[in-house]
PDB file of C-alpha atoms in Angstrom:
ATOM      1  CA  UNK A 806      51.870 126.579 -10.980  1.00  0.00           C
ATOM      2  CA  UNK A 807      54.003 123.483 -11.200  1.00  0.00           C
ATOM      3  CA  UNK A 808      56.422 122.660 -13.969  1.00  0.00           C
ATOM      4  CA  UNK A 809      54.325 120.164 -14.968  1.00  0.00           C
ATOM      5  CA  UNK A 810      51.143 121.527 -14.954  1.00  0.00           C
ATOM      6  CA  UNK A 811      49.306 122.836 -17.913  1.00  0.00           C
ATOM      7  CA  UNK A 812      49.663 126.440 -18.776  1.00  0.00           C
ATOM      8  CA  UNK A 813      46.559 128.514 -17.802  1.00  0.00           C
ATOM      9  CA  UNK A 814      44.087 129.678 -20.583  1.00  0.00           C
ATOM     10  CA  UNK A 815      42.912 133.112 -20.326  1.00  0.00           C
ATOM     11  CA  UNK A 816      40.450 134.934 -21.688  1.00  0.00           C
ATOM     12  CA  UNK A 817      41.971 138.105 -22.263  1.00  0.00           C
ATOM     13  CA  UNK A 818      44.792 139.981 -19.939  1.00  0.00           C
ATOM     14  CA  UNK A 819      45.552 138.598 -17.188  1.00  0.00           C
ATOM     15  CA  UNK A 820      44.533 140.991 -14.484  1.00  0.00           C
ATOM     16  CA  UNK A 821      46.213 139.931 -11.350  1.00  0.00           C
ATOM     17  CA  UNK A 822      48.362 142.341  -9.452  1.00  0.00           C
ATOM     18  CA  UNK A 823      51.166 141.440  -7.231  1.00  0.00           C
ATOM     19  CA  UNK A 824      53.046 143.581  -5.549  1.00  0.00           C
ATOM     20  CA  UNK A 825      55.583 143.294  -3.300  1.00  0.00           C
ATOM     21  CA  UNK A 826      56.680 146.015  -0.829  1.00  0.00           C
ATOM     22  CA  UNK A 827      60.000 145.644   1.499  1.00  0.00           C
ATOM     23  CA  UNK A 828      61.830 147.743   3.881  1.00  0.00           C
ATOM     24  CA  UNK A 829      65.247 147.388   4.654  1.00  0.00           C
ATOM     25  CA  UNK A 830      67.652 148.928   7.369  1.00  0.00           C
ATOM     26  CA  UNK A 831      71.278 149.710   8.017  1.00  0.00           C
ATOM     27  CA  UNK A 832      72.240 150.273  11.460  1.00  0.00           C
ATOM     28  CA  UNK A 833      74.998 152.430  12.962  1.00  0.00           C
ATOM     29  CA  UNK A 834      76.956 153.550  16.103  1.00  0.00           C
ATOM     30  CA  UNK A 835      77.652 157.371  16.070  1.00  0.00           C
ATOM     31  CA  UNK A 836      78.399 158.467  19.348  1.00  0.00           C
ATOM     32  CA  UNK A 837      78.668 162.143  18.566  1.00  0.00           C
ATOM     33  CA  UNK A 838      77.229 164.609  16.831  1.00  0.00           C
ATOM     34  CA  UNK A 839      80.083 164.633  14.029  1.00  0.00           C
ATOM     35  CA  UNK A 840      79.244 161.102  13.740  1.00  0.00           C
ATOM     36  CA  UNK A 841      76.131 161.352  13.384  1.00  0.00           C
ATOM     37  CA  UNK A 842      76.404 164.319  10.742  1.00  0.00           C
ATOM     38  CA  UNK A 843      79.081 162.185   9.143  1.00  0.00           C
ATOM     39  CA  UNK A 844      76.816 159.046   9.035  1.00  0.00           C
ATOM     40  CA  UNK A 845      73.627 160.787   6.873  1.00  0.00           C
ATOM     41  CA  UNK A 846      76.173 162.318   4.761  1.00  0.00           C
ATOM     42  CA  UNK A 847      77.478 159.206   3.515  1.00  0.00           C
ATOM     43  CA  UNK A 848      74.008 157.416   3.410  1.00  0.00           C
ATOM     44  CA  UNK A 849      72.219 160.922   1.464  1.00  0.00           C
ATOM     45  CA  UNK A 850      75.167 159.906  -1.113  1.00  0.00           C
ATOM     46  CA  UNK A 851      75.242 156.112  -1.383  1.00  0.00           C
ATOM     47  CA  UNK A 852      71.776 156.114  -1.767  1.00  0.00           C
ATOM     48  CA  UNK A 853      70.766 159.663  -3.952  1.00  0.00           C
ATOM     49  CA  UNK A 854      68.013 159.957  -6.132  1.00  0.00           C
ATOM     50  CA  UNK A 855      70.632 159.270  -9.032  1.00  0.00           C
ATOM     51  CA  UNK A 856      72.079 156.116  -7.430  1.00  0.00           C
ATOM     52  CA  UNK A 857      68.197 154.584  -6.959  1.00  0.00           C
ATOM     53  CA  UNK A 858      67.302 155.452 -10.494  1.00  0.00           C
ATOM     54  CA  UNK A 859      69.740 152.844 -11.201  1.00  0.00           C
ATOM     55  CA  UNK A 860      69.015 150.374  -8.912  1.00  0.00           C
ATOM     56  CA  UNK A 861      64.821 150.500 -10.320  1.00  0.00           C
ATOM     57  CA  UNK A 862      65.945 150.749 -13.983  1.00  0.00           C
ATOM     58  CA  UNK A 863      67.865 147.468 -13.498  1.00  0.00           C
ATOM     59  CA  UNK A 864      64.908 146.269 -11.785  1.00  0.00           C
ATOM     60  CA  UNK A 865      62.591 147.252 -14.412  1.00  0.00           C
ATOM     61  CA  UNK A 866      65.079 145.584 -16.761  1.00  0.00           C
ATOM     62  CA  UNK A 867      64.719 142.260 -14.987  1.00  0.00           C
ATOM     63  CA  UNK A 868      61.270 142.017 -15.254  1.00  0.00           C
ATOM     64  CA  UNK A 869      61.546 142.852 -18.896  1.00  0.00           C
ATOM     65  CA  UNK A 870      59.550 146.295 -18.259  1.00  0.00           C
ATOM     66  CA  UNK A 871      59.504 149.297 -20.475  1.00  0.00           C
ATOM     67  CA  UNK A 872      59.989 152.449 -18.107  1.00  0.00           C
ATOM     68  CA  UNK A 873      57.203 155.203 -19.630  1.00  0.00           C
ATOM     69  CA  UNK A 874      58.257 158.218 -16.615  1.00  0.00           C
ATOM     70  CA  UNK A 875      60.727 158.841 -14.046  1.00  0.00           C
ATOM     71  CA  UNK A 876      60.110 160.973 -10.938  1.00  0.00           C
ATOM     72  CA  UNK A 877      62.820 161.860  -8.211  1.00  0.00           C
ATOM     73  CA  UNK A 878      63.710 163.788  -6.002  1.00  0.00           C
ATOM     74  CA  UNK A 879      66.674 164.380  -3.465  1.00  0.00           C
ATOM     75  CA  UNK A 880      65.316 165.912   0.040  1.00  0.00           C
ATOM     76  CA  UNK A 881      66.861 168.337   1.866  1.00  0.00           C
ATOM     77  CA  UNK A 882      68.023 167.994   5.033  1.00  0.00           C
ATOM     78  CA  UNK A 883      68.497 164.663   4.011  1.00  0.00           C
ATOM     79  CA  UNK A 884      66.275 161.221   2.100  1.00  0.00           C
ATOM     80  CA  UNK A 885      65.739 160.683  -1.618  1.00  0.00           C
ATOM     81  CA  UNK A 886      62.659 159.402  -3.710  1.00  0.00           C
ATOM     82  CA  UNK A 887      62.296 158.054  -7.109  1.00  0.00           C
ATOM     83  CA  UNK A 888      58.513 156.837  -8.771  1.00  0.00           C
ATOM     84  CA  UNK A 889      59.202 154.939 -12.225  1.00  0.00           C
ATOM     85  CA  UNK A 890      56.130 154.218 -14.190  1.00  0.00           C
ATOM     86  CA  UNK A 891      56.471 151.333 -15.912  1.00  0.00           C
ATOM     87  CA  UNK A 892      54.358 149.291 -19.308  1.00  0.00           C
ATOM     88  CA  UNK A 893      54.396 146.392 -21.057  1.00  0.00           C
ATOM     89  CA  UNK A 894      57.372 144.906 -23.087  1.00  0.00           C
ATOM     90  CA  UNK A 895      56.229 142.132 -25.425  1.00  0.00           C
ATOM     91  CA  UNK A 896      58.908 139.477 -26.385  1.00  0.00           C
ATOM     92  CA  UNK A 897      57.358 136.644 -29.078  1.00  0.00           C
ATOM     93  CA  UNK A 898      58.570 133.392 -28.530  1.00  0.00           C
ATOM     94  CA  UNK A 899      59.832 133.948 -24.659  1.00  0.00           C
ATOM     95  CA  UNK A 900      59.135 131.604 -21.936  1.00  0.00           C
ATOM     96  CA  UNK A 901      57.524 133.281 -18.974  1.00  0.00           C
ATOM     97  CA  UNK A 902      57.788 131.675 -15.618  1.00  0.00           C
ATOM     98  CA  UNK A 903      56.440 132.813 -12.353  1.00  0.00           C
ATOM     99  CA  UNK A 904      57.976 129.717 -10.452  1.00  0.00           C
ATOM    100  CA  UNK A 905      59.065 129.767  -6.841  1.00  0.00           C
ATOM    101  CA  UNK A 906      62.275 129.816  -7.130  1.00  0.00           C
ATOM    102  CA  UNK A 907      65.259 132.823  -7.372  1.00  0.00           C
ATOM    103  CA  UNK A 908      64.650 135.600  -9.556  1.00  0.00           C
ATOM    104  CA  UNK A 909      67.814 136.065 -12.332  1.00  0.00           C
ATOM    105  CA  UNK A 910      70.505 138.608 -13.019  1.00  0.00           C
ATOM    106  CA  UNK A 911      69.411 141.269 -15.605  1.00  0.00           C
ATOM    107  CA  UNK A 912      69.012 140.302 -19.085  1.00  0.00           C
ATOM    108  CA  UNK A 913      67.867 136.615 -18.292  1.00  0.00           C
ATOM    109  CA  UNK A 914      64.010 137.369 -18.458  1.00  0.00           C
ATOM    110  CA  UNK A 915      61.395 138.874 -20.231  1.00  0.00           C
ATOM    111  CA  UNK A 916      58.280 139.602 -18.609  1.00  0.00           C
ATOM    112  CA  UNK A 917      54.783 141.126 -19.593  1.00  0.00           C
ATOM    113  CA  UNK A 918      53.672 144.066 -17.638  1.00  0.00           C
ATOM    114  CA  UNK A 919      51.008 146.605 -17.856  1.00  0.00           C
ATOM    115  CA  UNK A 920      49.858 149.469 -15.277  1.00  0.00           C
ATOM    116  CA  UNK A 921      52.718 149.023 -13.154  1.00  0.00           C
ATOM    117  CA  UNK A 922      55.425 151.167 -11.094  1.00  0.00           C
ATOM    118  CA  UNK A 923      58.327 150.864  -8.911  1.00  0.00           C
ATOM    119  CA  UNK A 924      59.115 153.141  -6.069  1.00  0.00           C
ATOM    120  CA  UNK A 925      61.811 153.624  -3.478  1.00  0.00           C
ATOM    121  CA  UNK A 926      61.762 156.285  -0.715  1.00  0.00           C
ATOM    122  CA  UNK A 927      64.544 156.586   2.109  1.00  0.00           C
ATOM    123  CA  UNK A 928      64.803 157.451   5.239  1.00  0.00           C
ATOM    124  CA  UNK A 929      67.950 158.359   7.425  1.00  0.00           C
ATOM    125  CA  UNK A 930      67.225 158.911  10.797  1.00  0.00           C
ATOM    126  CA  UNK A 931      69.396 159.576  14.356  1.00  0.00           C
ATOM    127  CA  UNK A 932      68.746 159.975  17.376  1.00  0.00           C
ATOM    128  CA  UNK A 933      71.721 161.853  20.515  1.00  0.00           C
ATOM    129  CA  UNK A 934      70.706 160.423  22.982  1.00  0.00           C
ATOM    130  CA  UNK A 935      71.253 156.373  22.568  1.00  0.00           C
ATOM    131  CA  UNK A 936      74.347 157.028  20.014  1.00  0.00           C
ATOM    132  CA  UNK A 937      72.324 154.619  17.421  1.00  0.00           C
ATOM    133  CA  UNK A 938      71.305 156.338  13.787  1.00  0.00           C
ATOM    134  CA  UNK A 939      69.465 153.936  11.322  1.00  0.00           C
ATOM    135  CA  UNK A 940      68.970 154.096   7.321  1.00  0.00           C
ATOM    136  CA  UNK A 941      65.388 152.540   6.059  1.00  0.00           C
ATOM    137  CA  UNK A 942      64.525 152.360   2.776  1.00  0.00           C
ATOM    138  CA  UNK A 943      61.180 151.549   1.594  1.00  0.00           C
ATOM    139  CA  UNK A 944      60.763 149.699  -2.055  1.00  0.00           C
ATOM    140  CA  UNK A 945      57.596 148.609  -3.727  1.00  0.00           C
ATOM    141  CA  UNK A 946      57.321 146.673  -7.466  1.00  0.00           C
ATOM    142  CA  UNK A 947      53.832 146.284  -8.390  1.00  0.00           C
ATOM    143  CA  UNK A 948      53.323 144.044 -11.602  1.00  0.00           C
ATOM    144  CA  UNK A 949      50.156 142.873 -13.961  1.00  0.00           C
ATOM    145  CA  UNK A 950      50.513 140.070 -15.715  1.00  0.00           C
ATOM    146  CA  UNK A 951      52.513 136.649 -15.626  1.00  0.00           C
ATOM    147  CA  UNK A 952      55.391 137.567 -14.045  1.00  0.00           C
ATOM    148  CA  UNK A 953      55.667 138.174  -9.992  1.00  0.00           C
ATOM    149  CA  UNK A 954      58.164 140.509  -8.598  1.00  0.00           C
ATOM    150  CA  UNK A 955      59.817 138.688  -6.383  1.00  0.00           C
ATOM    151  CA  UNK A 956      61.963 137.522  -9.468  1.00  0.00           C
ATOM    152  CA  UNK A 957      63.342 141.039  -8.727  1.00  0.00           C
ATOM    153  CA  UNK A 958      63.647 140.398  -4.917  1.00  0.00           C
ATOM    154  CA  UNK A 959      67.507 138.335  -4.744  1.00  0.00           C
ATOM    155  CA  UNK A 960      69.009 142.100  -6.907  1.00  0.00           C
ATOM    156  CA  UNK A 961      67.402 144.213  -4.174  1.00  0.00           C
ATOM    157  CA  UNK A 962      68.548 142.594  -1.758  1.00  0.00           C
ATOM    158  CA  UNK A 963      72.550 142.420  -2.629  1.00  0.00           C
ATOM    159  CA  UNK A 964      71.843 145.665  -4.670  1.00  0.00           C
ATOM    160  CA  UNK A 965      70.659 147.282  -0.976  1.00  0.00           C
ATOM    161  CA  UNK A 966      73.323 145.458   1.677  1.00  0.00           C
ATOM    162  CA  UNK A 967      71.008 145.684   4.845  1.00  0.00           C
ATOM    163  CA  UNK A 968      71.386 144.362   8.326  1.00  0.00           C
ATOM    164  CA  UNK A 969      67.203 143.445   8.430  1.00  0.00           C
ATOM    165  CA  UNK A 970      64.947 143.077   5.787  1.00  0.00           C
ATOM    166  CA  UNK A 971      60.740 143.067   5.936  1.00  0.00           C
ATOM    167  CA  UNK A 972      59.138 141.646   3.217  1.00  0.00           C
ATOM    168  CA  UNK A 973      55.073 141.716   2.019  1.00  0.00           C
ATOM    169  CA  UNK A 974      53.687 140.129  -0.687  1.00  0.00           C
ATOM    170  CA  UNK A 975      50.077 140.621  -2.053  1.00  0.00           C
ATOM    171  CA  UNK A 976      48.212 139.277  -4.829  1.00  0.00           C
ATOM    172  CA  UNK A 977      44.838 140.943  -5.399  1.00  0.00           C
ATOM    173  CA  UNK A 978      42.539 141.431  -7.530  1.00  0.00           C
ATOM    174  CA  UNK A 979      41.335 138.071 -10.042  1.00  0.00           C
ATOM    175  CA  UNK A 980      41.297 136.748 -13.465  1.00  0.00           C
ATOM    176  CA  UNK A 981      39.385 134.654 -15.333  1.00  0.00           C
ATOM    177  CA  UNK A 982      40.311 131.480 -17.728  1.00  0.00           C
ATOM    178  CA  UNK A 983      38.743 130.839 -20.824  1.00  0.00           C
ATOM    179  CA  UNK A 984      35.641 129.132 -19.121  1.00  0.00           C
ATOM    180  CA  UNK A 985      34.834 132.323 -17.346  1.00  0.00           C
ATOM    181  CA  UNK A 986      35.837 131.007 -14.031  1.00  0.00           C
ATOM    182  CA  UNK A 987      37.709 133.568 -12.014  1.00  0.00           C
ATOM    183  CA  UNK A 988      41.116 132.968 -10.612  1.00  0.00           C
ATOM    184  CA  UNK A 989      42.094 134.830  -7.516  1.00  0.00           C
ATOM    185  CA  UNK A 990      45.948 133.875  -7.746  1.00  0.00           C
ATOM    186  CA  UNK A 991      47.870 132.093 -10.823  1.00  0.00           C
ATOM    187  CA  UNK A 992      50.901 130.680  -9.327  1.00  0.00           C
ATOM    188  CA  UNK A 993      51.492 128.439  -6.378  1.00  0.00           C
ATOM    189  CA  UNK A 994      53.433 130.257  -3.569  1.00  0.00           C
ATOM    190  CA  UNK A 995      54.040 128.760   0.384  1.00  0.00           C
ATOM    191  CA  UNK A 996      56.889 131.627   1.176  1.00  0.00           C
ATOM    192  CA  UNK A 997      58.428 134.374   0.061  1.00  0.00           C
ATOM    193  CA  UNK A 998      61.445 132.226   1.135  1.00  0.00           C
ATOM    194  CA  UNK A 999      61.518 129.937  -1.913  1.00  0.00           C
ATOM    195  CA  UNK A1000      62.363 133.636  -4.382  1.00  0.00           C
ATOM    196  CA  UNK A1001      65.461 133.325  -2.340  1.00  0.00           C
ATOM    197  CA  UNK A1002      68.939 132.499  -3.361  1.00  0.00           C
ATOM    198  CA  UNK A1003      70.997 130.220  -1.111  1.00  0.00           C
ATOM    199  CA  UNK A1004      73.410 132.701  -0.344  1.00  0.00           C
ATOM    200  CA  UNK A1005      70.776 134.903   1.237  1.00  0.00           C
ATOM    201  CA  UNK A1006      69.493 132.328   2.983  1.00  0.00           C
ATOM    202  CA  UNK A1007      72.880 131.688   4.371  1.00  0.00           C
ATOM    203  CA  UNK A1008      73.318 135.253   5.598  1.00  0.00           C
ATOM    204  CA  UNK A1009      69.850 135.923   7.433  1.00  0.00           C
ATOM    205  CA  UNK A1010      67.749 134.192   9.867  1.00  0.00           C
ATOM    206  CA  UNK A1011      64.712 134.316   8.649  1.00  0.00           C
ATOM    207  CA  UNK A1012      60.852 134.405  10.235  1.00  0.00           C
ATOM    208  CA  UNK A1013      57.360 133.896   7.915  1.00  0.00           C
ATOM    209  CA  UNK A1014      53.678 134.804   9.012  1.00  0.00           C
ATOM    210  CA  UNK A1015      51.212 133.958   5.934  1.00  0.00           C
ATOM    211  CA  UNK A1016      47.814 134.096   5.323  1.00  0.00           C
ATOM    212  CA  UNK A1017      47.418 131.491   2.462  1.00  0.00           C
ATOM    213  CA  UNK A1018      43.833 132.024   2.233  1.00  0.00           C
ATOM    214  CA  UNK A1019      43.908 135.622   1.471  1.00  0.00           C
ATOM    215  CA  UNK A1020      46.952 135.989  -1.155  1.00  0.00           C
ATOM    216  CA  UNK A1021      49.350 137.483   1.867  1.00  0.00           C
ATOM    217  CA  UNK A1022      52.987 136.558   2.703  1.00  0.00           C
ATOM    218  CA  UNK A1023      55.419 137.908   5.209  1.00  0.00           C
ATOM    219  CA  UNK A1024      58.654 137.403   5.707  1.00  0.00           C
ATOM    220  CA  UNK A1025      61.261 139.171   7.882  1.00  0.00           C
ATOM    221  CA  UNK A1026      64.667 138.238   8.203  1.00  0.00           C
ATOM    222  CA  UNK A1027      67.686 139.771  10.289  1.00  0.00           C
ATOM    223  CA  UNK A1028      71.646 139.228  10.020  1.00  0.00           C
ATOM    224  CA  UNK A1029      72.715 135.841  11.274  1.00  0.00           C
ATOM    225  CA  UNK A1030      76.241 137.175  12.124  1.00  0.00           C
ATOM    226  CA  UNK A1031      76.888 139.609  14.388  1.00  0.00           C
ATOM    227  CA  UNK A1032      80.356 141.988  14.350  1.00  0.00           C
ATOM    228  CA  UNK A1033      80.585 145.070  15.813  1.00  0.00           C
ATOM    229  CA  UNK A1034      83.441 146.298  13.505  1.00  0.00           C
ATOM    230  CA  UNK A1035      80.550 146.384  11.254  1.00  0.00           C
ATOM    231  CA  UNK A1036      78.204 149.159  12.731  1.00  0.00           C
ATOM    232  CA  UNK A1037      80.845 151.355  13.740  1.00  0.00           C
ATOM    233  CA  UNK A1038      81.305 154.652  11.569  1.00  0.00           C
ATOM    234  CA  UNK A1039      84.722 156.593  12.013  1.00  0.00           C
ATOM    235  CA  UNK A1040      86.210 154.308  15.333  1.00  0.00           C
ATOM    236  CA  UNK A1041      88.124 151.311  14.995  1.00  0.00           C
ATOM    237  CA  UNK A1042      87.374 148.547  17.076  1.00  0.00           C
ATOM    238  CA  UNK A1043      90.710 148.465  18.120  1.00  0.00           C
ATOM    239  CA  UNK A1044      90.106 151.610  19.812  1.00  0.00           C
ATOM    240  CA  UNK A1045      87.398 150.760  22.629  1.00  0.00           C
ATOM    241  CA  UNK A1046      87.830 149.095  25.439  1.00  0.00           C
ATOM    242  CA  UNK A1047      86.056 145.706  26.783  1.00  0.00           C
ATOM    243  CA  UNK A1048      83.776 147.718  28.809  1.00  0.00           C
ATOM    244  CA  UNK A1049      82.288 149.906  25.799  1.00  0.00           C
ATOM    245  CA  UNK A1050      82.899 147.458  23.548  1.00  0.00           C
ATOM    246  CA  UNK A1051      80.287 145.284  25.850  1.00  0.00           C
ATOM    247  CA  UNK A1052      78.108 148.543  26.057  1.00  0.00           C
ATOM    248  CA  UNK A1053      77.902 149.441  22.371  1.00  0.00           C
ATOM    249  CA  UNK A1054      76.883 145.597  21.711  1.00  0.00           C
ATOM    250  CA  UNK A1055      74.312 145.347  23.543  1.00  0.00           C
ATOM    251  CA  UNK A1056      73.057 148.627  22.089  1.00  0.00           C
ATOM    252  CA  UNK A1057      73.214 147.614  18.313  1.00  0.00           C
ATOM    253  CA  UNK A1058      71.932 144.336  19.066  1.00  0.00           C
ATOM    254  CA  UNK A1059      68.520 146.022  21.245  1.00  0.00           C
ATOM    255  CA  UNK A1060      68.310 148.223  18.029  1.00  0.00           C
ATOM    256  CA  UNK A1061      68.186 145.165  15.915  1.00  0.00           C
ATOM    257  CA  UNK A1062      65.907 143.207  17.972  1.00  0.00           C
ATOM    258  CA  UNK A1063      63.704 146.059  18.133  1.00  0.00           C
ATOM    259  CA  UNK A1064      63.439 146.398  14.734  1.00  0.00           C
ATOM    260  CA  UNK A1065      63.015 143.050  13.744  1.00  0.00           C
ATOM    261  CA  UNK A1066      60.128 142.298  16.507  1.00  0.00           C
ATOM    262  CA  UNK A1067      58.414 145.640  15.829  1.00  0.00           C
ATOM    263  CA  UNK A1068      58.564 146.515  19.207  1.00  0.00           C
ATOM    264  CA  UNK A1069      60.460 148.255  22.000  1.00  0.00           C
ATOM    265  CA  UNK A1070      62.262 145.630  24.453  1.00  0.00           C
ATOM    266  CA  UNK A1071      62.984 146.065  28.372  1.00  0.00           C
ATOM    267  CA  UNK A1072      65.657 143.414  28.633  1.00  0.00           C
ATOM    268  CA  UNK A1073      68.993 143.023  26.314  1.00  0.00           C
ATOM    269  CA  UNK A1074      68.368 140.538  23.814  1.00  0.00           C
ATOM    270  CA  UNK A1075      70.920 137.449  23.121  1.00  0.00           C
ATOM    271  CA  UNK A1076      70.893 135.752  19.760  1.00  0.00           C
ATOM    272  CA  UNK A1077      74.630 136.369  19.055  1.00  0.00           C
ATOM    273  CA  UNK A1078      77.731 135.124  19.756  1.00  0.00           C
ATOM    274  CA  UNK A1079      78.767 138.670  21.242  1.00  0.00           C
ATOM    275  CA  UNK A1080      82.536 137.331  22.142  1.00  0.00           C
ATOM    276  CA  UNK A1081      85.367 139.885  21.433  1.00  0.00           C
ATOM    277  CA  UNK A1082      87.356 138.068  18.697  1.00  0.00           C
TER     278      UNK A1082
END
């Protein structure tokens, strides 16, 4: 809805569910297999069970949620998973907006939710043969009521530094006004873009396929800047000469593309300035 449209009247809960489900994905050069052993090591402790439950619970504060159960669970030889379950927190006298525009830090809203969870699983992954190894982690908020979580999507994001991001959006289900007549989504919505805070914006480059008429958004955004410094894990730039410098570039950047397009590629990909600098 638009700021200046009227409220809408419901008879009874509002039974809309919206859920939004992301991956993201850190990319990596290990060249060797202490490299790559070194990689998952650090990524099976930046992200542990322990470290997620914290991410969610601040989630689960900014939508104002009460968290009812926690499940998680750190994977051996390497991944983590946490399930939070997730109920209603009523505030009197709060304003509730489900606006397209960036979700807030923690403690600025209060939201009204019902039959809900939050999950995150994570997936390290390598591979000896192309010297890449990737990190995905896979995130899903699923809210009743007012409130959409994409207010939640701008902490994720900086919360979970990534190099590409895929993003789905769903409303489903319907609800019906005080007239009886049902309504199929209660807030206006053209792209996931709009939940977006400049500064994101800034840093990705960013691609949307929607399907307005059924309640579905995509968006999928990759890195706008490209430096190799960046994907390398225990070698200096410094160290390398032109010639693999040139090699490992194109190599990232394939892995990026790949990612990004869904799909494997049979020629090197430009879309950065690849310039030694």
């Amino acid at each position: 809805m638009s700021k200046t449209s009227k409220r809408l009247k419901l008879h009874g809960f509002n039974n809309l569910t919206k859920s939004l489900s992301f991956n993201i994905y850190d990319i990596c050069y290990t060249d060797s297999d202490e490299q790559r052993a070194a990689y998952i090591a650090y990524i099976d402790e930046a992200y542990n069970a322990e470290r997620l439950t914290g991410i969610l619970t601040d989630v689960a504060n900014i939508i104002g949620a009460n968290i009812l159960n926690i499940a998680r669970e750190d994977y051996e030889p390497q991944g983590a998973s946490v399930t939070m379950l997730i109920a209603e927190e009523h505030a009197p006298d709060q304003s509730l907006t489900n606006s397209a525009t960036p979700g807030p830090l923690p403690d600025a809203v209060v939201a009204h939710l019902d039959k809900s969870h939050i999950t995150v699983h994570t997936y390290p992954e390598s591979h000896p043969h192309n010297g890449i190894s990737t990190f995905r982690a896979d995130i899903d908020v699923s809210t009743c009521g007012l409130i959409s979580p994409l207010k939640a999507l701008n902490y994720l994001i900086h919360a979970l530094e990534s190099d590409i991001v895929i993003m789905d959006y769903r409303v489903r289900g319907f609800t019906r006004d005080v007239r009886g007549r049902k309504h199929f989504i209660d807030h206006n919505i053209s792209s996931i873009q709009n939940y977006l805070s400049r500064d994101t914006k800034n840093r990705y480059q960013m691609m949307d396929v929607n399907v307005y008429q059924e309640n579905l958004f995509h968006t999928k955004m990759v890195v706008n800047r490209f430096e190799l410094d960046d994907y390398l894990f225990c070698v200096d730039v410094e160290e390398l000469s032109d010639k693999e410098y040139k090699r490992i570039q194109r190599l990232v950047r394939r892995e990026m593309m790949e990612i990004f397009y869904g799909r494997n590629l049979n020629r090197d990909i430009e879309g950065w300035n690849g310039k030694r600098g």
